[in-house]
Short mmCIF file of C-alpha atoms in Angstrom, two decimals:
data_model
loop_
_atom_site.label_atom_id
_atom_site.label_comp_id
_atom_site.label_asym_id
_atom_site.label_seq_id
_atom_site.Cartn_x
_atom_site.Cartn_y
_atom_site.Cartn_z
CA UNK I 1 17.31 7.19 1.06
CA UNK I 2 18.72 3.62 2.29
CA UNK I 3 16.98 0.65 1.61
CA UNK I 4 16.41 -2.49 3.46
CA UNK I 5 18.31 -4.78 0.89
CA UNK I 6 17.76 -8.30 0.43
CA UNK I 7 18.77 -11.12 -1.82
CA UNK I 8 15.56 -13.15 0.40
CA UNK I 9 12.00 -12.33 0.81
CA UNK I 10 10.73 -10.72 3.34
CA UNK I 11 9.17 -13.09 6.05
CA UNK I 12 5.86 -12.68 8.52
CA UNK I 13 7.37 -13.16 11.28
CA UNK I 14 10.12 -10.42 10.19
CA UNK I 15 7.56 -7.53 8.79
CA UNK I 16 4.94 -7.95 11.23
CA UNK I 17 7.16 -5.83 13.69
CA UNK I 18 6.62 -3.06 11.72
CA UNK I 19 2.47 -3.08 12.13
CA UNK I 20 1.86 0.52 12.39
CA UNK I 21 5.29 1.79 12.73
CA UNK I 22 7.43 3.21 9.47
CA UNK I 23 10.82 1.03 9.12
CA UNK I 24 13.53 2.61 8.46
CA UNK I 25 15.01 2.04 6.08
CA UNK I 26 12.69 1.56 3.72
CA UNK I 27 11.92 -2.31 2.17
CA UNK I 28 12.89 -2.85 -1.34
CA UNK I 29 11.58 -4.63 -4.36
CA UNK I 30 13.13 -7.43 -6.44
CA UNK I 31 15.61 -6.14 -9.14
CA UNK I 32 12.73 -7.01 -11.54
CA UNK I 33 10.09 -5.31 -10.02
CA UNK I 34 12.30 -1.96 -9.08
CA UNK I 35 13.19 -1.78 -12.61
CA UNK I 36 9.68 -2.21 -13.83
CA UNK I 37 8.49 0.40 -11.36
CA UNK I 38 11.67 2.84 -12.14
CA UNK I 39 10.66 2.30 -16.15
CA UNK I 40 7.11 2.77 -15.14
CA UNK I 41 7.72 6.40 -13.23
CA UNK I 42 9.73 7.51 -15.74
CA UNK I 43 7.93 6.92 -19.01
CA UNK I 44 4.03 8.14 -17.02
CA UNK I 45 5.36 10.70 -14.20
CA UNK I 46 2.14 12.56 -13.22
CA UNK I 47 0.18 9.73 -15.26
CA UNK I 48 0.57 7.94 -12.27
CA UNK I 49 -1.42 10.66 -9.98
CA UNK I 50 -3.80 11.39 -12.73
CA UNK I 51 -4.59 7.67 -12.99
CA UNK I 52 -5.40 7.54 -9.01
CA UNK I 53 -7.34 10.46 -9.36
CA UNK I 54 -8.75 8.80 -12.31
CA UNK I 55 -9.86 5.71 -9.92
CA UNK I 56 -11.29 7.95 -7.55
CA UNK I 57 -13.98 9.82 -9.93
CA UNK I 58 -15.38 6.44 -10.92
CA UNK I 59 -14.61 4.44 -7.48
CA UNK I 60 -18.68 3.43 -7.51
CA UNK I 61 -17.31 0.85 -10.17
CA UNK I 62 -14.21 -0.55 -7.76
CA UNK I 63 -15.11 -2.16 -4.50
CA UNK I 64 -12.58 -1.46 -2.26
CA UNK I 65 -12.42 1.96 -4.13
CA UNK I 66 -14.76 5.45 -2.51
CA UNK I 67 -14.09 8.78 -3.62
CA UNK I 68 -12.17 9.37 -0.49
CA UNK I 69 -9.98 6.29 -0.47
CA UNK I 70 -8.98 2.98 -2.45
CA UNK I 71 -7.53 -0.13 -1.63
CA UNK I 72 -5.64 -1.93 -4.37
CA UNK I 73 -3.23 -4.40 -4.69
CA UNK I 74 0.27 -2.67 -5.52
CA UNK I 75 1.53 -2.93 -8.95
CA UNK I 76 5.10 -3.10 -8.04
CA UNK I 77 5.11 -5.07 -4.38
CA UNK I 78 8.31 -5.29 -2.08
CA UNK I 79 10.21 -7.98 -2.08
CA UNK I 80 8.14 -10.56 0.34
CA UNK I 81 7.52 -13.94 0.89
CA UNK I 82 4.87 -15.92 -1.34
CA UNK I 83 1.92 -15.64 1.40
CA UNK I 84 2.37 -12.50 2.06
CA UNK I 85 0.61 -10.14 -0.39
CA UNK I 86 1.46 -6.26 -0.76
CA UNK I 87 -1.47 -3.85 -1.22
CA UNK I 88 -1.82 -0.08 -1.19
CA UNK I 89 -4.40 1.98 0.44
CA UNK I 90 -4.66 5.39 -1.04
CA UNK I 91 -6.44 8.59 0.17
CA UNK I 92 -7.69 11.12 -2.34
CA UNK I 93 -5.58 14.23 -1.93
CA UNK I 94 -8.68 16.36 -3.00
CA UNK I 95 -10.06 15.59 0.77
CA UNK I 96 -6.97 17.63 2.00
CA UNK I 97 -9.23 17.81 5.88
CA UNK I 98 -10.15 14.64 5.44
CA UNK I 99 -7.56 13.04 8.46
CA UNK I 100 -7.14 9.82 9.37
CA UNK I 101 -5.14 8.33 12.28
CA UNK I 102 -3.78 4.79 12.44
CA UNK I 103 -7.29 4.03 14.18
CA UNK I 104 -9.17 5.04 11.34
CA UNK I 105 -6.79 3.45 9.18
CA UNK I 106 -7.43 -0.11 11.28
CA UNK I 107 -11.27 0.47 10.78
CA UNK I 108 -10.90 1.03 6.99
CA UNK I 109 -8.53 -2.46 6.59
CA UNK I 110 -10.85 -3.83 8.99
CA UNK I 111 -13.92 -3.78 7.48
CA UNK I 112 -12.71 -5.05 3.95
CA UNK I 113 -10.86 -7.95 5.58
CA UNK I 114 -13.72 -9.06 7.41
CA UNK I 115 -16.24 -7.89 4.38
CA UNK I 116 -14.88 -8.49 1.28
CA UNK I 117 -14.45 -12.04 0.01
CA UNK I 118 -11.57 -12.18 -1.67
CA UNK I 119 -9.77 -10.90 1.26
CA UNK I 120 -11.56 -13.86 3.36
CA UNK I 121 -8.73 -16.46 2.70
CA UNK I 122 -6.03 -14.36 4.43
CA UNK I 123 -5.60 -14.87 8.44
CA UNK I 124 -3.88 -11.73 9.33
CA UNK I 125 -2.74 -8.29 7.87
CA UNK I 126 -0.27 -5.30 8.88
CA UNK I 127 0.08 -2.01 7.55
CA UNK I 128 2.14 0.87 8.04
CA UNK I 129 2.76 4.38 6.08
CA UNK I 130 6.49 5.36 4.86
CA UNK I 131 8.26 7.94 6.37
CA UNK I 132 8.08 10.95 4.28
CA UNK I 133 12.15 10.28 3.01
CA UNK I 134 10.89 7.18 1.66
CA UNK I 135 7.83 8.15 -0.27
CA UNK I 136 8.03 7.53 -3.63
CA UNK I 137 4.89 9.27 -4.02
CA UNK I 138 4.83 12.22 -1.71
CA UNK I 139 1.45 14.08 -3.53
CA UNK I 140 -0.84 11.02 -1.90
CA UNK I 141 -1.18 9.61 1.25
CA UNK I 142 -0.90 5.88 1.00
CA UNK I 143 -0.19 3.63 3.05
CA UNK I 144 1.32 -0.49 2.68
CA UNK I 145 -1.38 -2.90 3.58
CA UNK I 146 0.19 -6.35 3.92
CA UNK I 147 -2.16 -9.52 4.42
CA UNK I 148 -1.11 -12.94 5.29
#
């Protein structure tokens, strides 16, 4: 798939256009970060998903973790401004009925933004979910939470 590719961070005022709306084509990382991540999928392949499933057995010990979703910052973020910050909310694909729109998405980012304290010094937030070409991880739903 293409890539969005930058030398410069991605700004605010350029990704907030994308609230709720896939971009095509997808952002990109750093070189750093991309080869971190590429190293990183290569050496753990379904390590990854067993780790997130992993997360989701003992979410009563995360947070912004339940055994149907988790928030997390992502380990390998796109290649964004400094005040922007990149995280990842994940559903657990074990809840295969378990649907939720881009309303029930807001409600879920909603309620940690406004609840949970660390989140408290950001003013703003977007998200949006990959088209499925640009999925790096097709097996869960996730979707890119960015706060500002």
């Amino acid at each position: 798939h293409k890539a969005i590719m930058s030398i410069y961070p991605l700004k605010w005022d350029f990704l907030k256009q994308f609230h709720r709306i896939s971009p095509i084509p997808a952002f990109t990382r750093t070189n750093e970060i991309e080869q971190k991540y590429m190293k990183y999928k290569n050496s753990r392949g379904q390590q990854i998903v067993d780790d997130l499933m992993r997360n989701f057995d003992i979410g009563s010990h995360y947070l912004l973790c339940s055994s149907w979703f988790q928030l997390i910052p992502s380990q390998f973020p796109y290649n964004l401004s400094s005040e922007i910050d990149h995280w990842i909310l994940w559903f657990n694909p074990n809840y295969k009925n378990l649907y939720c729109n881009y309303d029930d998405i807001e409600d879920i980012i909603q309620y940690y933004f406004d609840n949970y304290e660390p989140l408290s010094r950001y003013r703003d937030y977007i998200y949006f979910e990959n088209s499925i070409q640009n999925q790096s991880i097709k097996n869960i739903r996730h979707i890119h939470v960015f706060f500002h």
